[in-house]
Amino acid sequence: MDNHEGATPPLAVNILIVDDEPKNLAVLETVLDDPGYRLVRATSGEEALLALMADEFAVLVLDVRMPGMSGFELAAMVKERKKTSRIPIIFLTAYYNEDQHILEGYGTGAVDYLHKPVNPSVLRSKVGVFAELHRKGRMLEAANRMLLAEVGERRHAEQKLNELNQTLDRRVTERTAELEASEARLMAASARKDEFLATLAHELRNPLAPVRNAVEILKRRGHELDRVQWATALVDRQVNAFTRLIDDLMDVSRINQGRVELKREVVTLNDVLSDAIETVRPHVDAARHDFTVLLPDRQIAVDGDRTRLAQAFVNLLHNATKYTDAGGRIEVAVLVENRHAVVTIRDTGIGIPHDSLEKVFDMFSQVESALSRSRGGLGIGLALTQRLVQMHGGTIKAYSDGPGRGSRFMVSLPIAAEEVPAAPAAKEEAMAGVQAGFRILVADDNVDAADTLAALLDLLGHTAHVVHDGEAAALAVPEFDPEIVILDIGMPKLNGYEACRRIRAQDGGAGRVLVALTGWGQEQDLARSREAGFDRHLVKPIAVDALQSLLEEVAAQPRAASAPKPGLQGSL
């Protein structure tokens, strides 16, 4: 038994991983590598019991089939001990698939049962939930200790109340009221958090079910063209829904941390609304809504980030579409009042209770209850919209005559003093360069991801070559002579940063376009790509539009100094 090396950060939680195969433990350590975790490994049930006696653990990841003491026997012993009875257990197995074995696992106290090979994202997600709950529990215990200490202090103060005057008595009363209000706010926030976690799990699972069904249909009916087209369209819709959920979560996180920088320019509100309407139009048409847009005759200029403003209106229009029964009416109108453009979005949907009008902009707030919720969503769209509008110096208000009587949202934005600049002429040579086709090297240790990206590039008229580690990428460049190299960051032998530096050092390396491919898209990630020598930084999953934009820009422009461009990072 040994511990994961490295400094333990504050509030790091212990996670016990048990498997009799060292290579399986190594895989689990790689999957669960996180600065917030202290991984403790054990190769037998006996070692695991010793670890459980020595430390406190947030979750136990346990192999079922082990020599000597089996996973089920170890789990039963863990649940019998008072100290360890509350530790969540996740079983991993490659052998027991029958219902009786699964029931036996749950009967011994397991909270989940995963089959090998385990999906890394699923395992990380499940362990992450239990780790966070453990952290919250530790924080709550600390808070309880502080509260008990404060109660003791208050009792001591009560003994001296007779010696204090009326002013001191009034202060104690006011302080008590403040504490009660603070506790009520904390309890309400905790309730919203718990409901959000349950809703998040539900919403993230929703797109996966139809995707899994579509894949199975493709396996069984892949020779039928209409079935293939239907299944691929379904997968595309669900992936877009899944990505939108993640994008909204990431945007809220970035805004809360002050990491969102608006790319301000003078744009017309007409263009912003056109972008938003184009995005939601398929959903509006599918719901058979009567959709009316009333715009003023003249162009209205605002100073803002066109993409972020469109995102705010997409959220409002998407809500109007989602919360209005099929065949309803949605209206978008724009007026100018006191040097402000006022955009009103009105619908004939389910409406909002009067006591919820102010709360609809709270994080995780939804009109429907958790049990009756049938229209999906995490309850963060309106909170995100409000913050984006406020970042542009605007305001947003919600109005409704009550349940079943529709809703009205009014967004007010200051009108820009400058005129909208003329759009630059399009460069025809961009598409010509793309049509000519590039030689593109794709390096990704995820075989499916690399092969599908290469297949897509081939369909777009390019010649793609695939390797699966950073060292192979550096070795393939001189022979394949690619114009563009797409490198995954997390690869064996050489990671993407090291492979980029090695390729740059080769003959002709300065003339190649190097693209970083990663799931990380924060400013520090862009800076690290820039330092390594990348020209572009793309965030997984790559959308076809983002990929084509990259190829068009490379075709249109001569090679420039290496500097990743945040504007091209995509997660669509």
GROMACS .gro file of N, CA, C and O in nm, residues 406-490:
model
  340
  406GLY      N    1  -4.856   3.363  -1.977
  406GLY     CA    2  -4.742   3.410  -2.055
  406GLY      C    3  -4.643   3.491  -1.973
  406GLY      O    4  -4.664   3.523  -1.856
  407SER      N    5  -4.533   3.527  -2.039
  407SER     CA    6  -4.426   3.604  -1.974
  407SER      C    7  -4.376   3.712  -2.069
  407SER      O    8  -4.395   3.706  -2.190
  408ARG      N    9  -4.310   3.811  -2.009
  408ARG     CA   10  -4.251   3.920  -2.088
  408ARG      C   11  -4.119   3.959  -2.024
  408ARG      O   12  -4.112   3.986  -1.905
  409PHE      N   13  -4.013   3.956  -2.105
  409PHE     CA   14  -3.881   3.996  -2.057
  409PHE      C   15  -3.836   4.119  -2.135
  409PHE      O   16  -3.845   4.121  -2.259
  410MET      N   17  -3.789   4.220  -2.062
  410MET     CA   18  -3.747   4.346  -2.123
  410MET      C   19  -3.599   4.368  -2.094
  410MET      O   20  -3.558   4.373  -1.978
  411VAL      N   21  -3.520   4.382  -2.201
  411VAL     CA   22  -3.377   4.407  -2.191
  411VAL      C   23  -3.349   4.548  -2.240
  411VAL      O   24  -3.388   4.585  -2.351
  412SER      N   25  -3.284   4.628  -2.157
  412SER     CA   26  -3.250   4.765  -2.193
  412SER      C   27  -3.099   4.778  -2.206
  412SER      O   28  -3.025   4.743  -2.113
  413LEU      N   29  -3.052   4.827  -2.324
  413LEU     CA   30  -2.909   4.843  -2.349
  413LEU      C   31  -2.881   4.986  -2.395
  413LEU      O   32  -2.958   5.041  -2.476
  414PRO      N   33  -2.773   5.047  -2.346
  414PRO     CA   34  -2.740   5.184  -2.390
  414PRO      C   35  -2.702   5.186  -2.538
  414PRO      O   36  -2.631   5.097  -2.586
  415ILE      N   37  -2.750   5.287  -2.610
  415ILE     CA   38  -2.718   5.301  -2.752
  415ILE      C   39  -2.579   5.361  -2.766
  415ILE      O   40  -2.540   5.453  -2.693
  416ALA      N   41  -2.500   5.310  -2.861
  416ALA     CA   42  -2.364   5.357  -2.882
  416ALA      C   43  -2.365   5.494  -2.948
  416ALA      O   44  -2.453   5.526  -3.029
  417ALA      N   45  -2.264   5.575  -2.913
  417ALA     CA   46  -2.252   5.707  -2.974
  417ALA      C   47  -2.195   5.699  -3.115
  417ALA      O   48  -2.220   5.786  -3.199
  418GLU      N   49  -2.117   5.595  -3.144
  418GLU     CA   50  -2.053   5.582  -3.275
  418GLU      C   51  -2.142   5.506  -3.372
  418GLU      O   52  -2.235   5.436  -3.334
  419GLU      N   53  -2.110   5.523  -3.501
  419GLU     CA   54  -2.179   5.448  -3.606
  419GLU      C   55  -2.115   5.311  -3.621
  419GLU      O   56  -2.001   5.288  -3.583
  420VAL      N   57  -2.191   5.221  -3.679
  420VAL     CA   58  -2.140   5.086  -3.704
  420VAL      C   59  -2.041   5.090  -3.820
  420VAL      O   60  -2.075   5.139  -3.928
  421PRO      N   61  -1.916   5.040  -3.803
  421PRO     CA   62  -1.820   5.041  -3.914
  421PRO      C   63  -1.863   4.948  -4.026
  421PRO      O   64  -1.933   4.849  -4.003
  422ALA      N   65  -1.822   4.981  -4.147
  422ALA     CA   66  -1.855   4.897  -4.262
  422ALA      C   67  -1.783   4.764  -4.252
  422ALA      O   68  -1.669   4.756  -4.207
  423ALA      N   69  -1.851   4.658  -4.293
  423ALA     CA   70  -1.792   4.524  -4.287
  423ALA      C   71  -1.683   4.511  -4.391
  423ALA      O   72  -1.699   4.557  -4.504
  424PRO      N   73  -1.569   4.448  -4.359
  424PRO     CA   74  -1.463   4.430  -4.458
  424PRO      C   75  -1.505   4.334  -4.567
  424PRO      O   76  -1.588   4.245  -4.545
  425ALA      N   77  -1.446   4.351  -4.685
  425ALA     CA   78  -1.479   4.265  -4.798
  425ALA      C   79  -1.429   4.124  -4.770
  425ALA      O   80  -1.324   4.103  -4.713
  426ALA      N   81  -1.508   4.025  -4.811
  426ALA     CA   82  -1.470   3.885  -4.790
  426ALA      C   83  -1.355   3.847  -4.881
  426ALA      O   84  -1.341   3.897  -4.992
  427LYS      N   85  -1.271   3.759  -4.832
  427LYS     CA   86  -1.155   3.716  -4.909
  427LYS      C   87  -1.190   3.587  -4.983
  427LYS      O   88  -1.205   3.481  -4.924
  428GLU      N   89  -1.203   3.599  -5.117
  428GLU     CA   90  -1.242   3.484  -5.196
  428GLU      C   91  -1.134   3.378  -5.197
  428GLU      O   92  -1.162   3.259  -5.212
  429GLU      N   93  -1.007   3.420  -5.181
  429GLU     CA   94  -0.900   3.322  -5.190
  429GLU      C   95  -0.902   3.227  -5.072
  429GLU      O   96  -0.838   3.122  -5.075
  430ALA      N   97  -0.976   3.260  -4.963
  430ALA     CA   98  -0.978   3.172  -4.846
  430ALA      C   99  -1.035   3.036  -4.883
  430ALA      O  100  -0.974   2.932  -4.860
  431MET      N  101  -1.153   3.035  -4.943
  431MET     CA  102  -1.215   2.908  -4.978
  431MET      C  103  -1.137   2.838  -5.087
  431MET      O  104  -1.132   2.715  -5.092
  432ALA      N  105  -1.079   2.915  -5.175
  432ALA     CA  106  -0.999   2.852  -5.280
  432ALA      C  107  -0.884   2.774  -5.220
  432ALA      O  108  -0.853   2.662  -5.260
  433GLY      N  109  -0.821   2.834  -5.116
  433GLY     CA  110  -0.711   2.765  -5.051
  433GLY      C  111  -0.758   2.640  -4.979
  433GLY      O  112  -0.691   2.537  -4.979
  434VAL      N  113  -0.878   2.648  -4.917
  434VAL     CA  114  -0.930   2.532  -4.847
  434VAL      C  115  -0.965   2.422  -4.946
  434VAL      O  116  -0.937   2.304  -4.924
  435GLN      N  117  -1.026   2.462  -5.059
  435GLN     CA  118  -1.065   2.363  -5.158
  435GLN      C  119  -0.942   2.291  -5.215
  435GLN      O  120  -0.951   2.177  -5.259
  436ALA      N  121  -0.829   2.359  -5.216
  436ALA     CA  122  -0.710   2.295  -5.270
  436ALA      C  123  -0.664   2.179  -5.182
  436ALA      O  124  -0.601   2.087  -5.229
  437GLY      N  125  -0.698   2.182  -5.055
  437GLY     CA  126  -0.667   2.071  -4.966
  437GLY      C  127  -0.533   2.086  -4.898
  437GLY      O  128  -0.433   2.121  -4.960
  438PHE      N  129  -0.531   2.058  -4.767
  438PHE     CA  130  -0.408   2.062  -4.689
  438PHE      C  131  -0.364   1.920  -4.655
  438PHE      O  132  -0.445   1.827  -4.651
  439ARG      N  133  -0.237   1.905  -4.627
  439ARG     CA  134  -0.187   1.785  -4.562
  439ARG      C  135  -0.190   1.814  -4.411
  439ARG      O  136  -0.125   1.907  -4.363
  440ILE      N  137  -0.266   1.733  -4.337
  440ILE     CA  138  -0.290   1.761  -4.196
  440ILE      C  139  -0.254   1.638  -4.113
  440ILE      O  140  -0.304   1.527  -4.139
  441LEU      N  141  -0.167   1.658  -4.015
  441LEU     CA  142  -0.129   1.551  -3.923
  441LEU      C  143  -0.215   1.564  -3.797
  441LEU      O  144  -0.222   1.670  -3.736
  442VAL      N  145  -0.282   1.456  -3.758
  442VAL     CA  146  -0.366   1.452  -3.639
  442VAL      C  147  -0.302   1.359  -3.538
  442VAL      O  148  -0.277   1.242  -3.567
  443ALA      N  149  -0.275   1.412  -3.417
  443ALA     CA  150  -0.213   1.331  -3.310
  443ALA      C  151  -0.303   1.334  -3.187
  443ALA      O  152  -0.326   1.441  -3.129
  444ASP      N  153  -0.357   1.217  -3.150
  444ASP     CA  154  -0.445   1.208  -3.034
  444ASP      C  155  -0.440   1.064  -2.985
  444ASP      O  156  -0.454   0.971  -3.064
  445ASP      N  157  -0.418   1.043  -2.855
  445ASP     CA  158  -0.412   0.907  -2.803
  445ASP      C  159  -0.551   0.844  -2.792
  445ASP      O  160  -0.563   0.723  -2.772
  446ASN      N  161  -0.657   0.922  -2.806
  446ASN     CA  162  -0.791   0.868  -2.816
  446ASN      C  163  -0.813   0.825  -2.961
  446ASN      O  164  -0.831   0.907  -3.050
  447VAL      N  165  -0.806   0.694  -2.986
  447VAL     CA  166  -0.808   0.644  -3.123
  447VAL      C  167  -0.935   0.684  -3.196
  447VAL      O  168  -0.931   0.727  -3.312
  448ASP      N  169  -1.049   0.671  -3.129
  448ASP     CA  170  -1.176   0.706  -3.194
  448ASP      C  171  -1.180   0.854  -3.231
  448ASP      O  172  -1.224   0.891  -3.339
  449ALA      N  173  -1.134   0.939  -3.138
  449ALA     CA  174  -1.135   1.083  -3.165
  449ALA      C  175  -1.043   1.117  -3.282
  449ALA      O  176  -1.079   1.196  -3.371
  450ALA      N  177  -0.924   1.057  -3.286
  450ALA     CA  178  -0.830   1.084  -3.394
  450ALA      C  179  -0.883   1.035  -3.528
  450ALA      O  180  -0.879   1.105  -3.630
  451ASP      N  181  -0.938   0.913  -3.531
  451ASP     CA  182  -0.985   0.854  -3.656
  451ASP      C  183  -1.105   0.930  -3.711
  451ASP      O  184  -1.116   0.953  -3.833
  452THR      N  185  -1.198   0.971  -3.622
  452THR     CA  186  -1.316   1.045  -3.671
  452THR      C  187  -1.277   1.184  -3.722
  452THR      O  188  -1.333   1.231  -3.821
  453LEU      N  189  -1.183   1.249  -3.654
  453LEU     CA  190  -1.139   1.381  -3.701
  453LEU      C  191  -1.070   1.367  -3.836
  453LEU      O  192  -1.092   1.448  -3.928
  454ALA      N  193  -0.987   1.264  -3.852
  454ALA     CA  194  -0.920   1.242  -3.981
  454ALA      C  195  -1.022   1.213  -4.091
  454ALA      O  196  -1.009   1.261  -4.204
  455ALA      N  197  -1.123   1.132  -4.057
  455ALA     CA  198  -1.227   1.101  -4.156
  455ALA      C  199  -1.301   1.228  -4.198
  455ALA      O  200  -1.333   1.247  -4.316
  456LEU      N  201  -1.329   1.317  -4.101
  456LEU     CA  202  -1.397   1.442  -4.133
  456LEU      C  203  -1.310   1.530  -4.222
  456LEU      O  204  -1.359   1.590  -4.319
  457LEU      N  205  -1.181   1.537  -4.193
  457LEU     CA  206  -1.090   1.616  -4.276
  457LEU      C  207  -1.083   1.559  -4.417
  457LEU      O  208  -1.077   1.634  -4.515
  458ASP      N  209  -1.083   1.427  -4.430
  458ASP     CA  210  -1.083   1.364  -4.562
  458ASP      C  211  -1.209   1.404  -4.639
  458ASP      O  212  -1.204   1.434  -4.759
  459LEU      N  213  -1.325   1.403  -4.570
  459LEU     CA  214  -1.450   1.442  -4.635
  459LEU      C  215  -1.447   1.588  -4.680
  459LEU      O  216  -1.513   1.625  -4.778
  460LEU      N  217  -1.372   1.671  -4.608
  460LEU     CA  218  -1.362   1.813  -4.644
  460LEU      C  219  -1.258   1.837  -4.753
  460LEU      O  220  -1.232   1.952  -4.790
  461GLY      N  221  -1.196   1.732  -4.803
  461GLY     CA  222  -1.105   1.745  -4.916
  461GLY      C  223  -0.959   1.755  -4.880
  461GLY      O  224  -0.877   1.798  -4.962
  462HIS      N  225  -0.922   1.716  -4.759
  462HIS     CA  226  -0.784   1.726  -4.715
  462HIS      C  227  -0.723   1.587  -4.700
  462HIS      O  228  -0.794   1.486  -4.697
  463THR      N  229  -0.593   1.581  -4.688
  463THR     CA  230  -0.522   1.455  -4.669
  463THR      C  231  -0.475   1.449  -4.524
  463THR      O  232  -0.394   1.531  -4.481
  464ALA      N  233  -0.531   1.354  -4.449
  464ALA     CA  234  -0.501   1.345  -4.305
  464ALA      C  235  -0.421   1.220  -4.275
  464ALA      O  236  -0.443   1.114  -4.334
  465HIS      N  237  -0.326   1.235  -4.183
  465HIS     CA  238  -0.246   1.123  -4.135
  465HIS      C  239  -0.258   1.120  -3.983
  465HIS      O  240  -0.251   1.225  -3.917
  466VAL      N  241  -0.278   1.000  -3.925
  466VAL     CA  242  -0.309   0.988  -3.782
  466VAL      C  243  -0.196   0.917  -3.708
  466VAL      O  244  -0.143   0.815  -3.755
  467VAL      N  245  -0.157   0.972  -3.593
  467VAL     CA  246  -0.069   0.905  -3.498
  467VAL      C  247  -0.132   0.919  -3.359
  467VAL      O  248  -0.222   1.001  -3.340
  468HIS      N  249  -0.079   0.841  -3.263
  468HIS     CA  250  -0.148   0.835  -3.134
  468HIS      C  251  -0.060   0.871  -3.014
  468HIS      O  252  -0.097   0.843  -2.900
  469ASP      N  253   0.055   0.931  -3.036
  469ASP     CA  254   0.133   0.984  -2.924
  469ASP      C  255   0.223   1.097  -2.975
  469ASP      O  256   0.243   1.112  -3.096
  470GLY      N  257   0.274   1.178  -2.881
  470GLY     CA  258   0.351   1.294  -2.920
  470GLY      C  259   0.481   1.260  -2.989
  470GLY      O  260   0.524   1.329  -3.083
  471GLU      N  261   0.546   1.152  -2.947
  471GLU     CA  262   0.672   1.115  -3.010
  471GLU      C  263   0.651   1.073  -3.155
  471GLU      O  264   0.728   1.111  -3.245
  472ALA      N  265   0.544   0.995  -3.180
  472ALA     CA  266   0.513   0.954  -3.317
  472ALA      C  267   0.481   1.076  -3.404
  472ALA      O  268   0.513   1.078  -3.524
  473ALA      N  269   0.417   1.177  -3.345
  473ALA     CA  270   0.386   1.298  -3.421
  473ALA      C  271   0.513   1.368  -3.467
  473ALA      O  272   0.527   1.407  -3.584
  474ALA      N  273   0.608   1.384  -3.374
  474ALA     CA  274   0.733   1.451  -3.410
  474ALA      C  275   0.810   1.372  -3.516
  474ALA      O  276   0.873   1.431  -3.605
  475LEU      N  277   0.804   1.238  -3.509
  475LEU     CA  278   0.875   1.155  -3.607
  475LEU      C  279   0.806   1.155  -3.743
  475LEU      O  280   0.872   1.139  -3.847
  476ALA      N  281   0.672   1.173  -3.745
  476ALA     CA  282   0.598   1.166  -3.871
  476ALA      C  283   0.607   1.294  -3.952
  476ALA      O  284   0.587   1.293  -4.074
  477VAL      N  285   0.638   1.406  -3.888
  477VAL     CA  286   0.637   1.534  -3.957
  477VAL      C  287   0.735   1.541  -4.074
  477VAL      O  288   0.698   1.583  -4.185
  478PRO      N  289   0.863   1.503  -4.059
  478PRO     CA  290   0.956   1.516  -4.172
  478PRO      C  291   0.913   1.436  -4.295
  478PRO      O  292   0.927   1.484  -4.408
  479GLU      N  293   0.856   1.318  -4.274
  479GLU     CA  294   0.818   1.234  -4.388
  479GLU      C  295   0.686   1.279  -4.449
  479GLU      O  296   0.673   1.288  -4.571
  480PHE      N  297   0.585   1.307  -4.366
  480PHE     CA  298   0.453   1.344  -4.417
  480PHE      C  299   0.450   1.490  -4.464
  480PHE      O  300   0.374   1.525  -4.553
  481ASP      N  301   0.534   1.575  -4.406
  481ASP     CA  302   0.545   1.717  -4.441
  481ASP      C  303   0.409   1.787  -4.438
  481ASP      O  304   0.362   1.842  -4.536
  482PRO      N  305   0.342   1.788  -4.322
  482PRO     CA  306   0.209   1.850  -4.314
  482PRO      C  307   0.217   2.002  -4.311
  482PRO      O  308   0.313   2.060  -4.259
  483GLU      N  309   0.114   2.067  -4.365
  483GLU     CA  310   0.103   2.212  -4.351
  483GLU      C  311   0.040   2.249  -4.217
  483GLU      O  312   0.066   2.355  -4.161
  484ILE      N  313  -0.047   2.159  -4.167
  484ILE     CA  314  -0.116   2.182  -4.040
  484ILE      C  315  -0.096   2.059  -3.953
  484ILE      O  316  -0.108   1.946  -3.999
  485VAL      N  317  -0.064   2.083  -3.823
  485VAL     CA  318  -0.049   1.974  -3.727
  485VAL      C  319  -0.146   2.001  -3.611
  485VAL      O  320  -0.140   2.107  -3.548
  486ILE      N  321  -0.237   1.906  -3.586
  486ILE     CA  322  -0.332   1.917  -3.476
  486ILE      C  323  -0.288   1.821  -3.366
  486ILE      O  324  -0.286   1.700  -3.386
  487LEU      N  325  -0.251   1.876  -3.250
  487LEU     CA  326  -0.193   1.797  -3.141
  487LEU      C  327  -0.284   1.798  -3.019
  487LEU      O  328  -0.318   1.905  -2.966
  488ASP      N  329  -0.326   1.679  -2.976
  488ASP     CA  330  -0.390   1.668  -2.845
  488ASP      C  331  -0.285   1.701  -2.738
  488ASP      O  332  -0.166   1.672  -2.756
  489ILE      N  333  -0.327   1.762  -2.628
  489ILE     CA  334  -0.230   1.801  -2.526
  489ILE      C  335  -0.192   1.682  -2.438
  489ILE      O  336  -0.074   1.657  -2.414
  490GLY      N  337  -0.289   1.606  -2.391
  490GLY     CA  338  -0.258   1.495  -2.303
  490GLY      C  339  -0.231   1.367  -2.380
  490GLY      O  340  -0.323   1.291  -2.409
   0.00000   0.00000   0.00000
